[in-house]
């Protein structure tokens, strides 16, 4: 049964207007590249600094994540760029939910005069590591002891199985259909086909083709699941005042929120099985930004699976709970004329599996007017991060 | 240390669950304060925060909360096991408990959401002939099958 008490939002101070994103950069996104995640992160950071018109010596803050992917800290920065100056560092950055909350940690660092220019980066070499069996997205789930004892031996592993059972329950409770899930995959693929850096740039997908594909774990097909690829991204943040001097139009962080479910990362045990913690944090972020869901011009969601996107669309209030299926149907998520332009770079389903950092980069490009699939008059963009028991919401606006 | 994908049956937090299965009992931690069954085994009751939890045998009747038919093995040890049905089972005595297990004795085409189920105790499929741990002493666990008049326990 749904339990209103199953999660909570963090109490965040107002950051509206304090932080600007002034540079973005992405590595190449590839199948197994043989490169390390640090090399990939460095490529993305170089491009982001170039985009911002800054040099490595200008960077006095760096953010990364310890849990997964690259750990590009101050030492890695100095090793790569040959610099020596003091750099503030924070491990509350990287991809996933932290791609959304990094601006919040940056705002604090700016206020406390810890840094003036902060780079957040995230990269994975999971395509490479998977072929050598040294890591990959299933690693954590295989090692946690409750999962290892009470889920894995029973075939409830890895992530596609969790989300297949969630999708089936969503279908049962709300009448969601395969064609509706497929619409999400098809829109993402269409966007990736138009994006120069997308892994799936050359491979088209129609809804008919989708529906004829076999089930991996029913009701999910391969096309409902994210890619595995090597790649990374980085974005440069500074104060809104400093951003006035940068070459590209700055993008302003207007609202941020973060929430967690009390069932930890045990999807099997989440009381409200077909919901995400976006229900707790999206309203807070929207309120901070002074917007409603109707004001959002372009949306990017952390999308390991089609169903994960569908639930977030509902939970963020773009439609009522259970009405996500009809809401996404047909081409309603397309960048050109869709009701809600969504993952206009192709997302993790079709662009690349860089766990959300490319989503934020794409939104910055949309608000600058330089996206490959540009949404007309894009003023407000929203990123939704969702990693198991945590979710985050970031509202960005054109300056 | 367990051997993937086998459970570590001696890990104290879940040991009674596996011990119960050996003697044909479904055992779960029950709260002495509010009488609720808890799952996964917590340190304190999910419902009332009491730490007075004791493992007790309970009825294995429940219903099919959700499931998926896994057609392709995501990792090697499951190759000899696919296709299989992995499911979440809501218990009749405590619908807030959601167990994870296999559905057996039922072709996938006959599965229906919320259908009544009953527990059976079977060895994990990794001990079957040709499977990864064939020939070793099997680990018996609770599994579920459709509830019929004859199977009510
Ligand atoms: Zn209790």
mmCIF file of N, CA, C and O in Angstrom, chain B residues 71-106:
data_model
loop_
_atom_site.group_PDB
_atom_site.id
_atom_site.type_symbol
_atom_site.label_atom_id
_atom_site.label_comp_id
_atom_site.label_asym_id
_atom_site.label_seq_id
_atom_site.Cartn_x
_atom_site.Cartn_y
_atom_site.Cartn_z
ATOM 1 N N UNK B 71 14.031 -13.908 -19.729
ATOM 2 C CA UNK B 71 14.294 -14.769 -20.887
ATOM 3 C C UNK B 71 15.769 -14.938 -21.182
ATOM 4 O O UNK B 71 16.172 -15.902 -21.812
ATOM 5 N N UNK B 72 16.541 -13.923 -20.761
ATOM 6 C CA UNK B 72 17.964 -13.959 -21.093
ATOM 7 C C UNK B 72 18.755 -13.819 -19.808
ATOM 8 O O UNK B 72 18.462 -12.962 -18.986
ATOM 9 N N UNK B 73 19.752 -14.674 -19.626
ATOM 10 C CA UNK B 73 20.573 -14.592 -18.423
ATOM 11 C C UNK B 73 21.414 -13.326 -18.486
ATOM 12 O O UNK B 73 22.108 -13.086 -19.465
ATOM 13 N N UNK B 74 21.311 -12.503 -17.459
ATOM 14 C CA UNK B 74 22.123 -11.287 -17.406
ATOM 15 C C UNK B 74 23.536 -11.607 -16.932
ATOM 16 O O UNK B 74 24.476 -10.902 -17.233
ATOM 17 N N UNK B 75 23.664 -12.667 -16.147
ATOM 18 C CA UNK B 75 24.977 -13.105 -15.670
ATOM 19 C C UNK B 75 25.050 -14.625 -15.786
ATOM 20 O O UNK B 75 24.037 -15.318 -15.736
ATOM 21 N N UNK B 76 26.253 -15.135 -15.939
ATOM 22 C CA UNK B 76 26.504 -16.523 -16.311
ATOM 23 C C UNK B 76 25.762 -17.599 -15.493
ATOM 24 O O UNK B 76 25.166 -18.505 -16.085
ATOM 25 N N UNK B 77 25.776 -17.548 -14.153
ATOM 26 C CA UNK B 77 25.182 -18.656 -13.399
ATOM 27 C C UNK B 77 23.705 -18.885 -13.688
ATOM 28 O O UNK B 77 23.165 -19.944 -13.393
ATOM 29 N N UNK B 78 23.048 -17.858 -14.292
ATOM 30 C CA UNK B 78 21.625 -17.984 -14.570
ATOM 31 C C UNK B 78 21.364 -18.644 -15.930
ATOM 32 O O UNK B 78 20.220 -18.881 -16.295
ATOM 33 N N UNK B 79 22.438 -18.930 -16.684
ATOM 34 C CA UNK B 79 22.261 -19.469 -18.046
ATOM 35 C C UNK B 79 21.483 -20.775 -18.068
ATOM 36 O O UNK B 79 20.645 -20.987 -18.932
ATOM 37 N N UNK B 80 21.728 -21.628 -17.072
ATOM 38 C CA UNK B 80 21.041 -22.924 -17.061
ATOM 39 C C UNK B 80 19.653 -22.814 -16.439
ATOM 40 O O UNK B 80 18.922 -23.794 -16.364
ATOM 41 N N UNK B 81 19.303 -21.629 -15.965
ATOM 42 C CA UNK B 81 18.071 -21.436 -15.200
ATOM 43 C C UNK B 81 16.980 -20.766 -16.037
ATOM 44 O O UNK B 81 15.787 -20.929 -15.795
ATOM 45 N N UNK B 82 17.376 -19.973 -17.064
ATOM 46 C CA UNK B 82 16.404 -19.232 -17.877
ATOM 47 C C UNK B 82 15.678 -20.157 -18.841
ATOM 48 O O UNK B 82 16.259 -21.147 -19.281
ATOM 49 N N UNK B 83 14.431 -19.823 -19.237
ATOM 50 C CA UNK B 83 13.654 -18.721 -18.653
ATOM 51 C C UNK B 83 13.144 -19.082 -17.259
ATOM 52 O O UNK B 83 12.885 -20.249 -16.977
ATOM 53 N N UNK B 84 13.029 -18.065 -16.429
ATOM 54 C CA UNK B 84 12.473 -18.292 -15.096
ATOM 55 C C UNK B 84 11.563 -17.125 -14.717
ATOM 56 O O UNK B 84 11.627 -16.059 -15.336
ATOM 57 N N UNK B 85 10.720 -17.356 -13.717
ATOM 58 C CA UNK B 85 9.826 -16.308 -13.228
ATOM 59 C C UNK B 85 10.283 -15.882 -11.842
ATOM 60 O O UNK B 85 10.279 -16.689 -10.908
ATOM 61 N N UNK B 86 10.723 -14.635 -11.719
ATOM 62 C CA UNK B 86 11.048 -14.090 -10.406
ATOM 63 C C UNK B 86 9.949 -13.113 -10.033
ATOM 64 O O UNK B 86 9.433 -12.402 -10.903
ATOM 65 N N UNK B 87 9.559 -13.147 -8.765
ATOM 66 C CA UNK B 87 8.339 -12.443 -8.384
ATOM 67 C C UNK B 87 8.449 -11.768 -7.029
ATOM 68 O O UNK B 87 9.338 -12.084 -6.225
ATOM 69 N N UNK B 88 7.533 -10.849 -6.798
ATOM 70 C CA UNK B 88 7.346 -10.242 -5.486
ATOM 71 C C UNK B 88 6.007 -10.743 -4.964
ATOM 72 O O UNK B 88 4.995 -10.674 -5.665
ATOM 73 N N UNK B 89 6.056 -11.289 -3.740
ATOM 74 C CA UNK B 89 4.868 -11.918 -3.180
ATOM 75 C C UNK B 89 4.423 -11.158 -1.942
ATOM 76 O O UNK B 89 5.191 -10.969 -0.998
ATOM 77 N N UNK B 90 3.173 -10.702 -1.964
ATOM 78 C CA UNK B 90 2.575 -10.032 -0.811
ATOM 79 C C UNK B 90 1.988 -11.107 0.090
ATOM 80 O O UNK B 90 1.221 -11.944 -0.380
ATOM 81 N N UNK B 91 2.333 -11.085 1.374
ATOM 82 C CA UNK B 91 1.834 -12.136 2.265
ATOM 83 C C UNK B 91 0.431 -11.817 2.783
ATOM 84 O O UNK B 91 0.139 -10.670 3.128
ATOM 85 N N UNK B 92 -0.418 -12.848 2.887
ATOM 86 C CA UNK B 92 -1.790 -12.647 3.373
ATOM 87 C C UNK B 92 -1.790 -12.180 4.828
ATOM 88 O O UNK B 92 -2.556 -11.288 5.193
ATOM 89 N N UNK B 93 -0.908 -12.759 5.651
ATOM 90 C CA UNK B 93 -0.905 -12.371 7.076
ATOM 91 C C UNK B 93 -0.331 -10.966 7.278
ATOM 92 O O UNK B 93 -0.535 -10.366 8.335
ATOM 93 N N UNK B 94 0.372 -10.464 6.320
ATOM 94 C CA UNK B 94 1.000 -9.142 6.457
ATOM 95 C C UNK B 94 1.296 -8.585 5.068
ATOM 96 O O UNK B 94 2.383 -8.773 4.531
ATOM 97 N N UNK B 95 0.293 -7.907 4.473
ATOM 98 C CA UNK B 95 0.472 -7.419 3.089
ATOM 99 C C UNK B 95 1.632 -6.436 2.943
ATOM 100 O O UNK B 95 2.092 -6.198 1.829
ATOM 101 N N UNK B 96 2.096 -5.881 4.058
ATOM 102 C CA UNK B 96 3.241 -4.968 3.960
ATOM 103 C C UNK B 96 4.536 -5.732 3.715
ATOM 104 O O UNK B 96 5.549 -5.140 3.372
ATOM 105 N N UNK B 97 4.526 -7.044 3.932
ATOM 106 C CA UNK B 97 5.711 -7.861 3.641
ATOM 107 C C UNK B 97 5.688 -8.261 2.170
ATOM 108 O O UNK B 97 4.683 -8.753 1.655
ATOM 109 N N UNK B 98 6.802 -8.032 1.515
ATOM 110 C CA UNK B 98 6.931 -8.374 0.103
ATOM 111 C C UNK B 98 8.147 -9.276 -0.031
ATOM 112 O O UNK B 98 9.285 -8.820 0.070
ATOM 113 N N UNK B 99 7.910 -10.578 -0.227
ATOM 114 C CA UNK B 99 9.013 -11.532 -0.377
ATOM 115 C C UNK B 99 9.440 -11.589 -1.844
ATOM 116 O O UNK B 99 8.646 -11.324 -2.740
ATOM 117 N N UNK B 100 10.690 -11.943 -2.042
ATOM 118 C CA UNK B 100 11.221 -12.106 -3.402
ATOM 119 C C UNK B 100 11.495 -13.586 -3.600
ATOM 120 O O UNK B 100 12.225 -14.198 -2.809
ATOM 121 N N UNK B 101 10.892 -14.197 -4.624
ATOM 122 C CA UNK B 101 11.184 -15.608 -4.880
ATOM 123 C C UNK B 101 10.757 -16.022 -6.285
ATOM 124 O O UNK B 101 10.269 -15.203 -7.065
ATOM 125 N N UNK B 102 10.975 -17.293 -6.564
ATOM 126 C CA UNK B 102 10.563 -17.863 -7.844
ATOM 127 C C UNK B 102 9.107 -18.315 -7.764
ATOM 128 O O UNK B 102 8.641 -18.755 -6.715
ATOM 129 N N UNK B 103 8.408 -18.220 -8.892
ATOM 130 C CA UNK B 103 7.103 -18.863 -9.033
ATOM 131 C C UNK B 103 7.341 -20.171 -9.780
ATOM 132 O O UNK B 103 7.957 -20.180 -10.851
ATOM 133 N N UNK B 104 6.877 -21.259 -9.185
ATOM 134 C CA UNK B 104 7.087 -22.583 -9.787
ATOM 135 C C UNK B 104 5.742 -23.269 -10.018
ATOM 136 O O UNK B 104 4.709 -22.798 -9.530
ATOM 137 N N UNK B 105 5.790 -24.370 -10.736
ATOM 138 C CA UNK B 105 4.601 -25.195 -11.026
ATOM 139 C C UNK B 105 3.511 -24.413 -11.759
ATOM 140 O O UNK B 105 2.320 -24.673 -11.563
ATOM 141 N N UNK B 106 3.898 -23.465 -12.581
ATOM 142 C CA UNK B 106 2.898 -22.681 -13.311
ATOM 143 C C UNK B 106 3.540 -22.100 -14.557
ATOM 144 O O UNK B 106 4.541 -21.393 -14.462
#
